[in-house]
Each structure stands twice: as C-alpha cells, then as structure tokens.
C-alpha cells in the first residue's frame, strides 16, 4: 500500500483543499497587481485553468496511468486541490457586481468567456490526458 492510499479520505481532501485555496489566493494577488484593473482576471484564469486541469486529471483516472492510485489522487487533486482552487462562488458575486454597476457588456463577456472557456479547457484537458 502506498502512502496516499493509507491516508483517510477526508485528510486527502483537506490537504488538497488547503493547497488549492492557497494557490487561488496567490494567483489572485498576482493578477490584481500585474494585470489591468476592471476585469476579474484572477478568478477568470483560475476557473479556466482549473477546468483544464480537472479535465486532464479525469481523463487519466481509470486509465491505469496513475499507478493504481486513482481514488486517492481523485480525492487529493480533484476534490481537494481543484475544489479549493476553482472559484465559482467568487465568479457569481463578481458577475452580480458588474451587473449592479451597469457594466452589462463586460458582465456578458465575463460570463460567456468563463463558461465557454471552462468547457473548452476541460475538453482540451481530456484530450491532452488521452494522448
């Protein structure tokens, strides 16, 4: 039995979730200080990137390419890291704020590009994982 498989599932999720949340924070801080203001670049990049990574991970699970560690890795990386990393609730609040400020075009662009970008990124992740 490997080290991951010996850990309780809730511990795998908790360790991964803390890591994902810390990564989300760091990317958000970087984006806020490095990219143009007015658009929630950090949340947008996190949601698109998280979709890509989750698609990649899910395409590998069950393929045998993860050395028999599918379930512990799904819990650690998929549920934990990527669950703590992606930010759908933040996306929703930022979208409502844009609409409230009357920024309907920006809000529409953000919503459509986030949802479509997330789907395309997830599909790309699945394809990359299969190759």
Tab-separated table of C-alpha atoms in Angstrom:
chain	number	residue	atom	x	y	z
A	1	UNK	CA	0.000	0.000	0.000
A	2	UNK	CA	1.314	3.453	-0.873
A	3	UNK	CA	1.403	6.462	1.409
A	4	UNK	CA	-1.591	8.166	-0.271
A	5	UNK	CA	-3.781	5.078	-0.063
A	6	UNK	CA	-3.078	4.791	3.660
A	7	UNK	CA	-4.412	8.283	4.464
A	8	UNK	CA	-8.076	8.749	5.415
A	9	UNK	CA	-10.092	10.206	2.512
A	10	UNK	CA	-11.088	13.303	4.498
A	11	UNK	CA	-7.414	14.073	5.166
A	12	UNK	CA	-6.594	13.794	1.448
A	13	UNK	CA	-9.399	16.255	0.647
A	14	UNK	CA	-8.379	18.631	3.451
A	15	UNK	CA	-4.696	18.660	2.441
A	16	UNK	CA	-5.588	19.206	-1.192
A	17	UNK	CA	-8.217	21.840	-0.407
A	18	UNK	CA	-5.790	23.915	1.629
A	19	UNK	CA	-3.229	23.742	-1.147
A	20	UNK	CA	-5.778	24.717	-3.785
A	21	UNK	CA	-7.061	27.641	-1.722
A	22	UNK	CA	-3.500	28.906	-1.165
A	23	UNK	CA	-2.779	28.681	-4.892
A	24	UNK	CA	-6.020	30.531	-5.664
A	25	UNK	CA	-5.018	33.301	-3.250
A	26	UNK	CA	-1.519	33.640	-4.733
A	27	UNK	CA	-2.800	33.784	-8.307
A	28	UNK	CA	-5.462	36.318	-7.303
A	29	UNK	CA	-2.877	38.562	-5.649
A	30	UNK	CA	-0.556	38.282	-8.636
A	31	UNK	CA	-3.349	39.038	-11.129
A	32	UNK	CA	-4.599	42.040	-9.137
A	33	UNK	CA	-1.114	43.562	-9.036
A	34	UNK	CA	0.012	42.623	-12.554
A	35	UNK	CA	-2.975	42.792	-14.904
A	36	UNK	CA	-5.242	45.672	-15.961
A	37	UNK	CA	-7.981	46.580	-13.459
A	38	UNK	CA	-11.693	46.403	-14.176
A	39	UNK	CA	-11.912	42.702	-15.034
A	40	UNK	CA	-11.531	39.847	-12.520
A	41	UNK	CA	-8.560	38.285	-14.310
A	42	UNK	CA	-7.513	36.129	-11.360
A	43	UNK	CA	-10.881	34.411	-10.975
A	44	UNK	CA	-11.186	34.037	-14.724
A	45	UNK	CA	-7.737	32.398	-15.070
A	46	UNK	CA	-8.358	30.174	-12.059
A	47	UNK	CA	-11.678	28.886	-13.374
A	48	UNK	CA	-10.350	28.250	-16.901
A	49	UNK	CA	-7.119	26.696	-15.624
A	50	UNK	CA	-8.963	24.602	-13.054
A	51	UNK	CA	-11.274	23.300	-15.770
A	52	UNK	CA	-8.285	22.339	-17.899
A	53	UNK	CA	-6.549	20.580	-15.019
A	54	UNK	CA	-9.686	18.748	-13.877
A	55	UNK	CA	-10.339	17.563	-17.439
A	56	UNK	CA	-6.763	16.328	-17.660
A	57	UNK	CA	-6.986	14.554	-14.294
A	58	UNK	CA	-10.335	12.937	-15.013
A	59	UNK	CA	-9.123	11.654	-18.367
A	60	UNK	CA	-6.251	9.916	-16.574
A	61	UNK	CA	-8.344	8.385	-13.807
A	62	UNK	CA	-9.252	4.815	-14.616
A	63	UNK	CA	-6.723	4.608	-17.446
A	64	UNK	CA	-4.138	2.811	-15.337
A	65	UNK	CA	-1.628	5.600	-15.986
A	66	UNK	CA	-1.729	6.751	-12.354
A	67	UNK	CA	-0.218	3.577	-10.953
A	68	UNK	CA	-3.346	2.282	-9.210
A	69	UNK	CA	-3.718	5.482	-7.193
A	70	UNK	CA	-6.885	6.648	-8.946
A	71	UNK	CA	-9.146	7.144	-5.936
A	72	UNK	CA	-6.596	8.722	-3.572
A	73	UNK	CA	-5.430	11.045	-6.366
A	74	UNK	CA	-9.024	11.926	-7.303
A	75	UNK	CA	-9.658	12.895	-3.681
A	76	UNK	CA	-6.379	14.765	-3.195
A	77	UNK	CA	-6.152	16.532	-6.556
A	78	UNK	CA	-9.682	16.602	-7.969
A	79	UNK	CA	-11.862	17.126	-4.913
A	80	UNK	CA	-9.180	18.754	-2.748
A	81	UNK	CA	-6.720	20.856	-4.757
A	82	UNK	CA	-9.001	21.732	-7.666
A	83	UNK	CA	-12.069	22.024	-5.437
A	84	UNK	CA	-10.200	24.528	-3.268
A	85	UNK	CA	-8.673	26.213	-6.315
A	86	UNK	CA	-11.652	26.981	-8.530
A	87	UNK	CA	-13.895	29.832	-7.588
A	88	UNK	CA	-17.418	29.571	-8.959
A	89	UNK	CA	-18.954	31.377	-5.994
A	90	UNK	CA	-16.498	34.264	-6.441
A	91	UNK	CA	-17.309	34.298	-10.156
A	92	UNK	CA	-21.017	34.622	-9.339
A	93	UNK	CA	-20.521	37.513	-6.908
A	94	UNK	CA	-18.209	39.360	-9.310
A	95	UNK	CA	-20.761	38.927	-12.088
A	96	UNK	CA	-23.563	40.330	-9.920
A	97	UNK	CA	-21.339	43.310	-9.018
A	98	UNK	CA	-20.725	44.068	-12.704
A	99	UNK	CA	-24.441	43.908	-13.464
A	100	UNK	CA	-25.226	46.114	-10.444
A	101	UNK	CA	-22.709	48.705	-11.689
A	102	UNK	CA	-24.430	48.650	-15.085
A	103	UNK	CA	-21.468	47.015	-16.839
A	104	UNK	CA	-23.699	44.689	-18.850
A	105	UNK	CA	-21.347	44.211	-21.802
A	106	UNK	CA	-18.398	43.411	-19.536
A	107	UNK	CA	-20.573	41.096	-17.405
A	108	UNK	CA	-21.782	39.272	-20.508
A	109	UNK	CA	-18.244	38.902	-21.843
A	110	UNK	CA	-17.061	37.603	-18.465
A	111	UNK	CA	-19.908	35.093	-18.110
A	112	UNK	CA	-19.743	33.773	-21.674
A	113	UNK	CA	-15.943	33.586	-21.815
A	114	UNK	CA	-15.740	31.931	-18.383
A	115	UNK	CA	-18.346	29.270	-19.115
A	116	UNK	CA	-17.298	28.635	-22.716
A	117	UNK	CA	-13.614	28.868	-21.801
A	118	UNK	CA	-14.097	26.415	-18.944
A	119	UNK	CA	-15.837	23.911	-21.213
A	120	UNK	CA	-13.215	24.248	-23.939
A	121	UNK	CA	-10.422	23.966	-21.360
A	122	UNK	CA	-11.998	20.840	-19.847
A	123	UNK	CA	-12.299	19.263	-23.312
A	124	UNK	CA	-8.683	20.183	-24.024
A	125	UNK	CA	-7.633	18.650	-20.706
A	126	UNK	CA	-9.435	15.407	-21.552
A	127	UNK	CA	-7.765	15.298	-24.969
A	128	UNK	CA	-4.331	16.030	-23.530
A	129	UNK	CA	-4.858	13.364	-20.911
A	130	UNK	CA	-5.757	10.760	-23.517
A	131	UNK	CA	-2.668	11.449	-25.600
